[in-house]
Tab-separated table of C-alpha atoms in Angstrom:
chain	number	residue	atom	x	y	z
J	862	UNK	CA	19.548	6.772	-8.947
J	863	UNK	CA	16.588	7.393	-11.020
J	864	UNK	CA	18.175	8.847	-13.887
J	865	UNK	CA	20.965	6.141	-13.605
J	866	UNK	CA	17.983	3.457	-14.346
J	867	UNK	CA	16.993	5.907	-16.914
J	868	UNK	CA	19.674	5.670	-19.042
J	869	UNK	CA	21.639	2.243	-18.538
J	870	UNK	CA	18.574	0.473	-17.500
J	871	UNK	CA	17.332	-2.493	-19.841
J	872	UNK	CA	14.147	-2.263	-21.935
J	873	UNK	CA	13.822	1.697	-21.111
J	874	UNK	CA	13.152	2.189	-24.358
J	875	UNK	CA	14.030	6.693	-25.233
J	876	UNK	CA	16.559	7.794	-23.076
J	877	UNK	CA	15.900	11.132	-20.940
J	878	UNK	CA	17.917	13.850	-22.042
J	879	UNK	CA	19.940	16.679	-20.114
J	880	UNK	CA	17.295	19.194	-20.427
J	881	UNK	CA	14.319	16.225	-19.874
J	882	UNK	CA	16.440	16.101	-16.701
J	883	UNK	CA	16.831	19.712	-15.644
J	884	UNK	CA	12.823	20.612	-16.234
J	885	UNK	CA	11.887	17.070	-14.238
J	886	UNK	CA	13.641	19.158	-11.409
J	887	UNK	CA	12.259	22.532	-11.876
J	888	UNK	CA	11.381	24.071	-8.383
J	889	UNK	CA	12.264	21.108	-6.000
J	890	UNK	CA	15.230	23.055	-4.468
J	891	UNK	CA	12.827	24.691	-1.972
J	892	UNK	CA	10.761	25.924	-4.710
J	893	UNK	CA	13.622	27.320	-6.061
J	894	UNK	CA	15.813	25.749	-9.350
J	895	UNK	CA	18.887	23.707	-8.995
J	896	UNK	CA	21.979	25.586	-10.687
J	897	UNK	CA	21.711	24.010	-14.305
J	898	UNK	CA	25.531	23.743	-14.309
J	899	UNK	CA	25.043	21.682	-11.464
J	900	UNK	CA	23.068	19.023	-13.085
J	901	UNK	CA	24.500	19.457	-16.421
J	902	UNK	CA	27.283	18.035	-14.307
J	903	UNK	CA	25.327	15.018	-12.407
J	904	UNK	CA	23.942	14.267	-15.852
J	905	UNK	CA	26.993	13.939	-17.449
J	906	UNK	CA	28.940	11.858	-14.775
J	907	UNK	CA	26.216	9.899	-14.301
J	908	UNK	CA	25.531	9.287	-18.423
J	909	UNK	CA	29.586	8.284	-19.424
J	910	UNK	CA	29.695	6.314	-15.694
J	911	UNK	CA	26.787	4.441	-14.288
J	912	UNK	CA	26.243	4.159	-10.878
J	913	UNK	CA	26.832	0.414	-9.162
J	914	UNK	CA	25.847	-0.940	-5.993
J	915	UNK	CA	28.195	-0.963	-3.112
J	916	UNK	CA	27.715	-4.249	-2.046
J	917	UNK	CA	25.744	-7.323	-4.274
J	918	UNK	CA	22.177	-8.021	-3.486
J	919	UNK	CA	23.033	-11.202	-1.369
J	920	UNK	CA	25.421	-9.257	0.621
J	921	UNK	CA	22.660	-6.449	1.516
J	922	UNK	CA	19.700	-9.070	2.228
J	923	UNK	CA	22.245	-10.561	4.695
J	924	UNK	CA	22.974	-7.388	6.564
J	925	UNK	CA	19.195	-6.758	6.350
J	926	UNK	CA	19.047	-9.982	8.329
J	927	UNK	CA	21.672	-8.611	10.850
J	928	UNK	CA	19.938	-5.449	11.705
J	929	UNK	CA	16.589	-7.754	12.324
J	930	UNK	CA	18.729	-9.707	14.468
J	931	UNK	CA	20.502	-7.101	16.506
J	932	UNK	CA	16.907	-5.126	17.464
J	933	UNK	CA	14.892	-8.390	18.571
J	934	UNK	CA	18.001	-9.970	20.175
J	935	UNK	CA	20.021	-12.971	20.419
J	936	UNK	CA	16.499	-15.211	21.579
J	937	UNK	CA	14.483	-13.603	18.280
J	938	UNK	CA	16.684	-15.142	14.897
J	939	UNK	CA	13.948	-16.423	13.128
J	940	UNK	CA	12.938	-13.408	10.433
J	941	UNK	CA	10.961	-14.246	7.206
J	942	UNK	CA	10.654	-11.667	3.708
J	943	UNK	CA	7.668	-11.180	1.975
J	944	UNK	CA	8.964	-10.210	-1.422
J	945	UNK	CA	7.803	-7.114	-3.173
J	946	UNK	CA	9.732	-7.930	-7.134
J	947	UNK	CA	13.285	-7.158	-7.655
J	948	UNK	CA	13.885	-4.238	-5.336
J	949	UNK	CA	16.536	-4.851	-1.865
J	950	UNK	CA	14.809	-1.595	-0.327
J	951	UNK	CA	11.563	-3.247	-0.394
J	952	UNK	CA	12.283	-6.379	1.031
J	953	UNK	CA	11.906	-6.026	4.271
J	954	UNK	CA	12.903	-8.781	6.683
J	955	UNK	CA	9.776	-9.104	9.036
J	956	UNK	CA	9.855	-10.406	12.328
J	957	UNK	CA	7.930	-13.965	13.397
J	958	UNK	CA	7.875	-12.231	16.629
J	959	UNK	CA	5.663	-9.441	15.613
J	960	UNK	CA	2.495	-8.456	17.209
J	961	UNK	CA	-0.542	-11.108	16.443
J	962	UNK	CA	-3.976	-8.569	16.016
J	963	UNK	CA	-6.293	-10.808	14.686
J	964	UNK	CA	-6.853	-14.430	13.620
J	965	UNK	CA	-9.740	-16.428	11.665
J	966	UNK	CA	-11.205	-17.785	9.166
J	967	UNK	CA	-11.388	-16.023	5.450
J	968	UNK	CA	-11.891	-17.588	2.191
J	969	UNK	CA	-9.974	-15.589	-0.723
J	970	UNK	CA	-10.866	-13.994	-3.763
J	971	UNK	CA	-7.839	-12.456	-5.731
J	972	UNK	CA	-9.708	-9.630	-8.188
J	973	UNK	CA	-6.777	-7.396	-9.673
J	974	UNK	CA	-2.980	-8.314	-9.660
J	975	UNK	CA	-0.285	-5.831	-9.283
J	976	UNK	CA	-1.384	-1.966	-10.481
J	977	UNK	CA	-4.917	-2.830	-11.034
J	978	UNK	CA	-4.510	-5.498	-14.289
J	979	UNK	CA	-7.319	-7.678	-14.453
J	980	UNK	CA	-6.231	-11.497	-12.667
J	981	UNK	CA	-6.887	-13.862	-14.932
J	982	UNK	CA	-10.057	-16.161	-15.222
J	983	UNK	CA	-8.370	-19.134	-13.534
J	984	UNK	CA	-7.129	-17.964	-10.750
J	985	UNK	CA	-9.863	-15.939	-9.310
J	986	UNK	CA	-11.588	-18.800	-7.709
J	987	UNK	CA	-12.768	-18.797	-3.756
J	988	UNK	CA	-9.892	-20.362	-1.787
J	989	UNK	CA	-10.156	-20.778	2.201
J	990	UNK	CA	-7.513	-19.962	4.257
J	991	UNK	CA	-6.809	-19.494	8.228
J	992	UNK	CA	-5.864	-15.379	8.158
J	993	UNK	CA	-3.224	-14.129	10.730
J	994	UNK	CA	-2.830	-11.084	10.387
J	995	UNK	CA	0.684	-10.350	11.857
J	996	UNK	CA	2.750	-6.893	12.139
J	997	UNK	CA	2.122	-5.485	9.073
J	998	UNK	CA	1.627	-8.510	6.962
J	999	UNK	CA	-1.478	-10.515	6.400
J	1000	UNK	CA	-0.738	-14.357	6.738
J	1001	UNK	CA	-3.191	-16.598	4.383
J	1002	UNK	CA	-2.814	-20.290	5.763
J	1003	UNK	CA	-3.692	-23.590	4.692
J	1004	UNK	CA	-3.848	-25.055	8.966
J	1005	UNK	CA	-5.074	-23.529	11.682
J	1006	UNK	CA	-2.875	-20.908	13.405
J	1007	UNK	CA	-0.514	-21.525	16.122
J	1008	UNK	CA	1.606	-19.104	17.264
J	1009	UNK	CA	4.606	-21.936	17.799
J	1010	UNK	CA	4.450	-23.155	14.142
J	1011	UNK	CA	6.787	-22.151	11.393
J	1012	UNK	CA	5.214	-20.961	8.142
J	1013	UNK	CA	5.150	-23.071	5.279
J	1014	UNK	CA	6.283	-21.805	1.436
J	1015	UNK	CA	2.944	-21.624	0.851
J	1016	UNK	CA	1.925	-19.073	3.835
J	1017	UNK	CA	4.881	-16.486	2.318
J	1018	UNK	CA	3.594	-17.089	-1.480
J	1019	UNK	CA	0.129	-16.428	-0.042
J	1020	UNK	CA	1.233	-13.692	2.491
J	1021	UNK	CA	-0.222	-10.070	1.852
J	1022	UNK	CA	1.321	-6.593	2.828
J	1023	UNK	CA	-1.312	-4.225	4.501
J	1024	UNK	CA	0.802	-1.368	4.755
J	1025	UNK	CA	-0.746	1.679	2.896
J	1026	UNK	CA	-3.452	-0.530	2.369
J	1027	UNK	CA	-7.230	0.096	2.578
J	1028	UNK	CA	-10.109	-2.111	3.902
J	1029	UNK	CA	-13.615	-1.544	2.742
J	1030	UNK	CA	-16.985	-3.347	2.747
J	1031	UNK	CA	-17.829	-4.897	-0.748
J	1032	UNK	CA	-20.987	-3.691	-0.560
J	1033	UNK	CA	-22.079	-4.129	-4.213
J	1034	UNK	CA	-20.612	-7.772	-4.315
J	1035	UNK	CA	-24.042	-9.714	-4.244
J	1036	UNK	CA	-23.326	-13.485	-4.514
J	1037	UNK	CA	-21.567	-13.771	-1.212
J	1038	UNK	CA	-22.325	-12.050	2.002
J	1039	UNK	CA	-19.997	-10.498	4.521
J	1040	UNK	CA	-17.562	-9.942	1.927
J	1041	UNK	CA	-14.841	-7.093	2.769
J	1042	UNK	CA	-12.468	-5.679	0.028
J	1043	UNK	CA	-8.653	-5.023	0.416
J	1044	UNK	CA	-6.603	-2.549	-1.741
J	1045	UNK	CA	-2.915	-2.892	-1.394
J	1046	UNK	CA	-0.063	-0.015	-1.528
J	1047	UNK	CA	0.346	-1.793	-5.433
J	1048	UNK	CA	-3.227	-1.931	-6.151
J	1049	UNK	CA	-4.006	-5.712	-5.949
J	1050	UNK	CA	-7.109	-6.206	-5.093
J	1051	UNK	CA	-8.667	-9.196	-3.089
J	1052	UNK	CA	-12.089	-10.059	-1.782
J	1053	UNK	CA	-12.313	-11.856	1.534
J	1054	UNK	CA	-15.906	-13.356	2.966
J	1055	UNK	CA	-15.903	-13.544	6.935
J	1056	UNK	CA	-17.914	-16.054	8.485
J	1057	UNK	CA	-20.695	-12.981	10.147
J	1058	UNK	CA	-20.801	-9.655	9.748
J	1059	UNK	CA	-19.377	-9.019	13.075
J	1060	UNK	CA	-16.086	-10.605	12.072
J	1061	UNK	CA	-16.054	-8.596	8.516
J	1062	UNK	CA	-16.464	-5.720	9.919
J	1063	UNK	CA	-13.517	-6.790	12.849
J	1064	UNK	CA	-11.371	-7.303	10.405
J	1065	UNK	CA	-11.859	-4.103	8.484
J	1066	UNK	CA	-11.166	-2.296	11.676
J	1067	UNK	CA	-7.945	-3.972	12.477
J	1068	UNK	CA	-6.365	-4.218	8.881
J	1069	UNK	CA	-7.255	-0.119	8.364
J	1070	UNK	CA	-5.501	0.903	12.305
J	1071	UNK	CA	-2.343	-1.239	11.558
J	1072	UNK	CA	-1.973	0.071	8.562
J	1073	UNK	CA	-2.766	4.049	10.030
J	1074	UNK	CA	-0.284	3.058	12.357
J	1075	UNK	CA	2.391	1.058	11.046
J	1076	UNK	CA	1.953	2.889	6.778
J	1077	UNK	CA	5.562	5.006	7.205
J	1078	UNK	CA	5.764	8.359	4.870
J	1079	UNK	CA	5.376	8.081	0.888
J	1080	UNK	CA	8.723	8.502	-1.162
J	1081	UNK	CA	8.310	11.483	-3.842
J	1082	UNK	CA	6.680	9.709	-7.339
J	1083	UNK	CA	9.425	8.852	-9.506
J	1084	UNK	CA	11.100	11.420	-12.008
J	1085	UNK	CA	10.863	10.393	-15.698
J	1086	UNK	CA	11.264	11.751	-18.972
J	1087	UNK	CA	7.743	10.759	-19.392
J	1088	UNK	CA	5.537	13.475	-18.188
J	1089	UNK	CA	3.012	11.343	-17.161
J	1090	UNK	CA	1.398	10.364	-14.081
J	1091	UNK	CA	3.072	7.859	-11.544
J	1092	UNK	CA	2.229	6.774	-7.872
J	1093	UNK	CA	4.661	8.123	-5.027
J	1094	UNK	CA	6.223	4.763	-4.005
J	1095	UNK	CA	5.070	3.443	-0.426
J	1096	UNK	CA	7.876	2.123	1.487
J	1097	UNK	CA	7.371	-1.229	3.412
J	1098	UNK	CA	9.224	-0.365	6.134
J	1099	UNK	CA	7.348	0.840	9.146
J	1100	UNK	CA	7.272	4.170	10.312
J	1101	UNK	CA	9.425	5.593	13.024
J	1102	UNK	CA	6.874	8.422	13.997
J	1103	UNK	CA	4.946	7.820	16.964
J	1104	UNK	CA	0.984	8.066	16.836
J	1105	UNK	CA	0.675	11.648	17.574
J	1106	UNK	CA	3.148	12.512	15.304
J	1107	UNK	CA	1.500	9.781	12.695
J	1108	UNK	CA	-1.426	11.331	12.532
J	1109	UNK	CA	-0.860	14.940	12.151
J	1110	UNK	CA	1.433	13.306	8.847
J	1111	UNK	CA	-1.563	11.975	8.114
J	1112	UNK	CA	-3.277	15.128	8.295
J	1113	UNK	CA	-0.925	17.065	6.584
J	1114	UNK	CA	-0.964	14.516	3.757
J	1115	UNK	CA	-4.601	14.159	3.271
J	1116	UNK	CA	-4.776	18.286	3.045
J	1117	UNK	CA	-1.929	18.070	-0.243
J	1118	UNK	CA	-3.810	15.411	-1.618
J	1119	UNK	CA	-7.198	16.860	-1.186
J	1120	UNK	CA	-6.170	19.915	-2.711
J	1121	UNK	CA	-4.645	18.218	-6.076
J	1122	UNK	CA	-7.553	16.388	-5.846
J	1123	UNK	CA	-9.766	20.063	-6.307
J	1124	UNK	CA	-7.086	21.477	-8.406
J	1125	UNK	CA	-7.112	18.696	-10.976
J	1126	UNK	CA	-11.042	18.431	-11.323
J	1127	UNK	CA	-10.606	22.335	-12.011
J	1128	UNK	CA	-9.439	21.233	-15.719
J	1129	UNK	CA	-10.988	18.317	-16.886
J	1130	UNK	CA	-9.325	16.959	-20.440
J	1131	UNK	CA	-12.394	17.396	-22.829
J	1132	UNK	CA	-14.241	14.640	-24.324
J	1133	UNK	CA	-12.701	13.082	-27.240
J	1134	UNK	CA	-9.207	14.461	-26.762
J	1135	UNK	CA	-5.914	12.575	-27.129
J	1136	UNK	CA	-6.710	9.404	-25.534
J	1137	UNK	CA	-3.499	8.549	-23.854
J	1138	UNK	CA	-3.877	11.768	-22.024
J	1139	UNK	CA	-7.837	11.193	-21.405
J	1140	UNK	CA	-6.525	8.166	-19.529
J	1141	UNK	CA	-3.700	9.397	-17.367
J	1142	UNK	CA	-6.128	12.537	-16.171
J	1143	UNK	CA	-8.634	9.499	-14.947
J	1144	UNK	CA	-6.407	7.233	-13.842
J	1145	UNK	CA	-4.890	10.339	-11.780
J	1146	UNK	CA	-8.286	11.319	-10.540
J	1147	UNK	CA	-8.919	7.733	-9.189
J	1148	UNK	CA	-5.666	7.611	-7.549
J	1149	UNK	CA	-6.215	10.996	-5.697
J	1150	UNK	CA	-9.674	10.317	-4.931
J	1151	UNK	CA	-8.826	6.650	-3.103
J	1152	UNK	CA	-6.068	8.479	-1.517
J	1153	UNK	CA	-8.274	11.041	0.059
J	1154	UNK	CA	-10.686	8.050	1.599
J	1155	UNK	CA	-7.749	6.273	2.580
J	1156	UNK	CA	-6.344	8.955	4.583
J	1157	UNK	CA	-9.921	9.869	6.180
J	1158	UNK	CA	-10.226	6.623	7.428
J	1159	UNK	CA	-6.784	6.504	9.042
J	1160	UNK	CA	-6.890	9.684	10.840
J	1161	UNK	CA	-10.578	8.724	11.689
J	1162	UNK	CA	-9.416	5.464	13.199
J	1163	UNK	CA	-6.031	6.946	14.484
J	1164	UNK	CA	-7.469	9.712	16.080
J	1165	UNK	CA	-9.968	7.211	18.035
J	1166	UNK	CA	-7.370	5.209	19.295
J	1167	UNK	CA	-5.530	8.274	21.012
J	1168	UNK	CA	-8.971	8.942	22.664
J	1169	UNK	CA	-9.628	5.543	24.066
J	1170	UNK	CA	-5.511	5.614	25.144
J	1171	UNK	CA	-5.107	1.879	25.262
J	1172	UNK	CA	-3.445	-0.716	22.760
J	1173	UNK	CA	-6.366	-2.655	23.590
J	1174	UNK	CA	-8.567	-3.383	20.351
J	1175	UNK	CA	-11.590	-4.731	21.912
J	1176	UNK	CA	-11.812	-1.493	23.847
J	1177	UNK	CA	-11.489	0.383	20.512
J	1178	UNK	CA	-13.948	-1.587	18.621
J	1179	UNK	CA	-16.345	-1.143	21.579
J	1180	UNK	CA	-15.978	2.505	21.000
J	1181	UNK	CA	-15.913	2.815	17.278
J	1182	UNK	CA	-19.647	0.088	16.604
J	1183	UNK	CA	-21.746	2.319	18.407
J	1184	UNK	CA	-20.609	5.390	16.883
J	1185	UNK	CA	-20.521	4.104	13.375
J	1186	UNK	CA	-22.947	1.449	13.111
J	1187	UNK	CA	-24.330	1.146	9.544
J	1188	UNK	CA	-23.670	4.338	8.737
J	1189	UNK	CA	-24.280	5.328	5.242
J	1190	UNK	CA	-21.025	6.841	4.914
J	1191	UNK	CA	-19.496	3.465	4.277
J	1192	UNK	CA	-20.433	4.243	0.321
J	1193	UNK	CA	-19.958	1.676	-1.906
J	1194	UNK	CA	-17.082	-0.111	-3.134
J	1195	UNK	CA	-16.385	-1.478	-6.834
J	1196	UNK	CA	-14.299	-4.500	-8.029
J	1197	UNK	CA	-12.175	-2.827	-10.401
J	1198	UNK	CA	-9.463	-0.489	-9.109
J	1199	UNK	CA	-9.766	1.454	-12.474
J	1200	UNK	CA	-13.687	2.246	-11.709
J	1201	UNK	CA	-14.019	2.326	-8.027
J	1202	UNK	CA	-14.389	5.891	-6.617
J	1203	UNK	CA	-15.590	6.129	-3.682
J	1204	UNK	CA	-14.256	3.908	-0.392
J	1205	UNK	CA	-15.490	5.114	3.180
J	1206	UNK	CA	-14.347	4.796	6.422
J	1207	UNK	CA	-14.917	1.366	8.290
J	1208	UNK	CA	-16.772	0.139	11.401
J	1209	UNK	CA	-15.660	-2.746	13.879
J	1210	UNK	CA	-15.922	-6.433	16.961
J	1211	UNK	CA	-8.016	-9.757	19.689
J	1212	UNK	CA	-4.994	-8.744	19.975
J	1213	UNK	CA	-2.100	-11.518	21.446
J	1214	UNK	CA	1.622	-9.494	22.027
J	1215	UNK	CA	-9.269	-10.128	-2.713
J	1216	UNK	CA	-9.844	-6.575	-12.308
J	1217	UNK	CA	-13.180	-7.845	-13.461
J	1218	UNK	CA	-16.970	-6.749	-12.458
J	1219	UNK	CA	-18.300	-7.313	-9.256
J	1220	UNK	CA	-20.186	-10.272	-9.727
J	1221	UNK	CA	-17.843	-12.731	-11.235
């Protein structure tokens, strides 16, 4: 499918070629090579006959819809999509029926749009909103929650994904205080001020556990004829493993990237060399290194909630204050995804069945 959008895809610009293809698959047969006749083949077939879908996009959003229907039953038709661009796989239908985990007060600041690109001047202005945070999704309202009212066009447009994401404190954001900051699986990047620390540092908690619990595998980074850096993608989907199983993935995960984290910092790109390649090393290193705190904060949080053994959240964020308290490991956050280094692991305070510089 990848090298189908590769070479019939619009605006793609060079196309990969059969042996761009064959070394972007060197030793992912179990470490082993694919037979090169083999994907001389695929290549082929795939270059004089592109691939189509099986069914239009309509068609597959409305068996999307089905499935949704079919697992919360006949009483549970109401479903609503928060939409992630142009892709069917990552529109997920979510449920209005989903688990409620915390509800409030937060006034919104949007810092970086989608992969870190700086929002522009006039729309990073401090909006206040009533915050559900629901399933997996984070609802930004205009009115006050109720759990029997439908959400407006405005709550979707507004609406947030948390899965994959990672809440910090915006500790070097001065003007406002009790300001947390959210990274999302994309990279936007928002700001939100609490009303007291206690409810900052509540909704850090409970944003981070959903998404340890909820964030299902990464897909494999995309194969290109580029060889350059890209991002695994992060599926929206939740994850069918359950929490034990979660967080040894977890685990396992944070122990690949930690070590590609040590490997890369082995051979830095020296100063003044090709910039293009200066850049992807850094922008590689942030990734890794924001990956590494994201996935010692969810095994830190995951792992507590096995202990305590209860869905309960007050019970966990009774357990996790006194251990964590103001605990210097909470290092400090910055504004700009392409900058910001270090993120730590979080502290916390229900549950019912925010690229520019830090100070603008």
């Amino acid at each position: 499918m990848l090298l189908n959008t590769d070479l019939h895809g619009h605006n793609i610009g060079k196309k990969m070629s059969c042996q761009q293809f064959i070394a972007n698959l060197d030793h992912l047969n179990d470490g082993q090579d694919f037979a090169k006749d083999l994907l001389k083949a695929l290549y082929n077939s795939i270059k004089n006959e592109k691939l189509e879908w099986a069914i239009d996009e309509d068609e597959l959003r409305k068996s999307l819809s089905e499935l949704v229907d079919d697992k919360f039953g006949t009483g549970t038709k109401k479903v609503t999509r928060i939409l992630d661009g142009g892709n069917p796989f990552l529109d997920v239908p979510q449920a209005l029926s989903a688990t409620t985990y915390k509800h409030g007060v937060l006034t919104r600041k949007t810092h970086a749009d989608m992969d870190g690109k700086r929002t522009p001047r006039g729309r990073r202005g401090w909006k206040k909103f009533y915050a559900v945070l629901k399933g997996t999704i984070l609802y930004l309202q205009k009115d006050e929650y109720r759990p029997d009212k439908a959400l407006s066009e405005g709550d979707l447009k507004n609406a947030i994904r948390v899965h994959h994401a990672l809440a910090t404190r915006a500790s070097d954001y001065s003007k406002k205080s009790n300001v947390l900051k959210l990274k999302t699986a994309d990279w936007r990047v928002f700001l939100f001020q609490a009303p007291s620390k206690e409810e900052m540092l509540s909704w850090i908690l409970r944003i981070n556990l959903v998404a340890a619990i909820f964030s299902a595998p990464a897909f494999p980074a995309a194969v290109s004829s580029m060889k350059k850096f890209c991002r695994p993608l992060l599926p929206s989907c939740t994850t069918r493993l359950c929490q034990e199983e979660q967080l040894r993935s977890h685990e396992n995960k944070l122990r690949q990237v930690a070590a590609e984290l040590a490997e890369h910092q082995c051979r830095p790109v020296e100063r003044g060399h090709k910039s293009k390649e200066a850049e992807e090393s850094r922008l590689k290193e942030h990734y890794l290194t924001f990956e590494k705190s994201r996935y010692e904060t969810y095994i830190h949080l995951l792992a507590e909630k096995i202990k305590v053994g209860s869905d309960d959240l007050e019970r966990i964020e009774a357990r996790l204050a006194p251990l964590e308290g103001d605990d210097p490991s909470l290092r400090k956050t910055h504004s700009s995804p392409a900058l910001s280094q270090g993120h730590g692991t979080v502290t916390g305070s229900k549950a019912t069945k925010d690229t520019t510089g830090p100070e603008t």
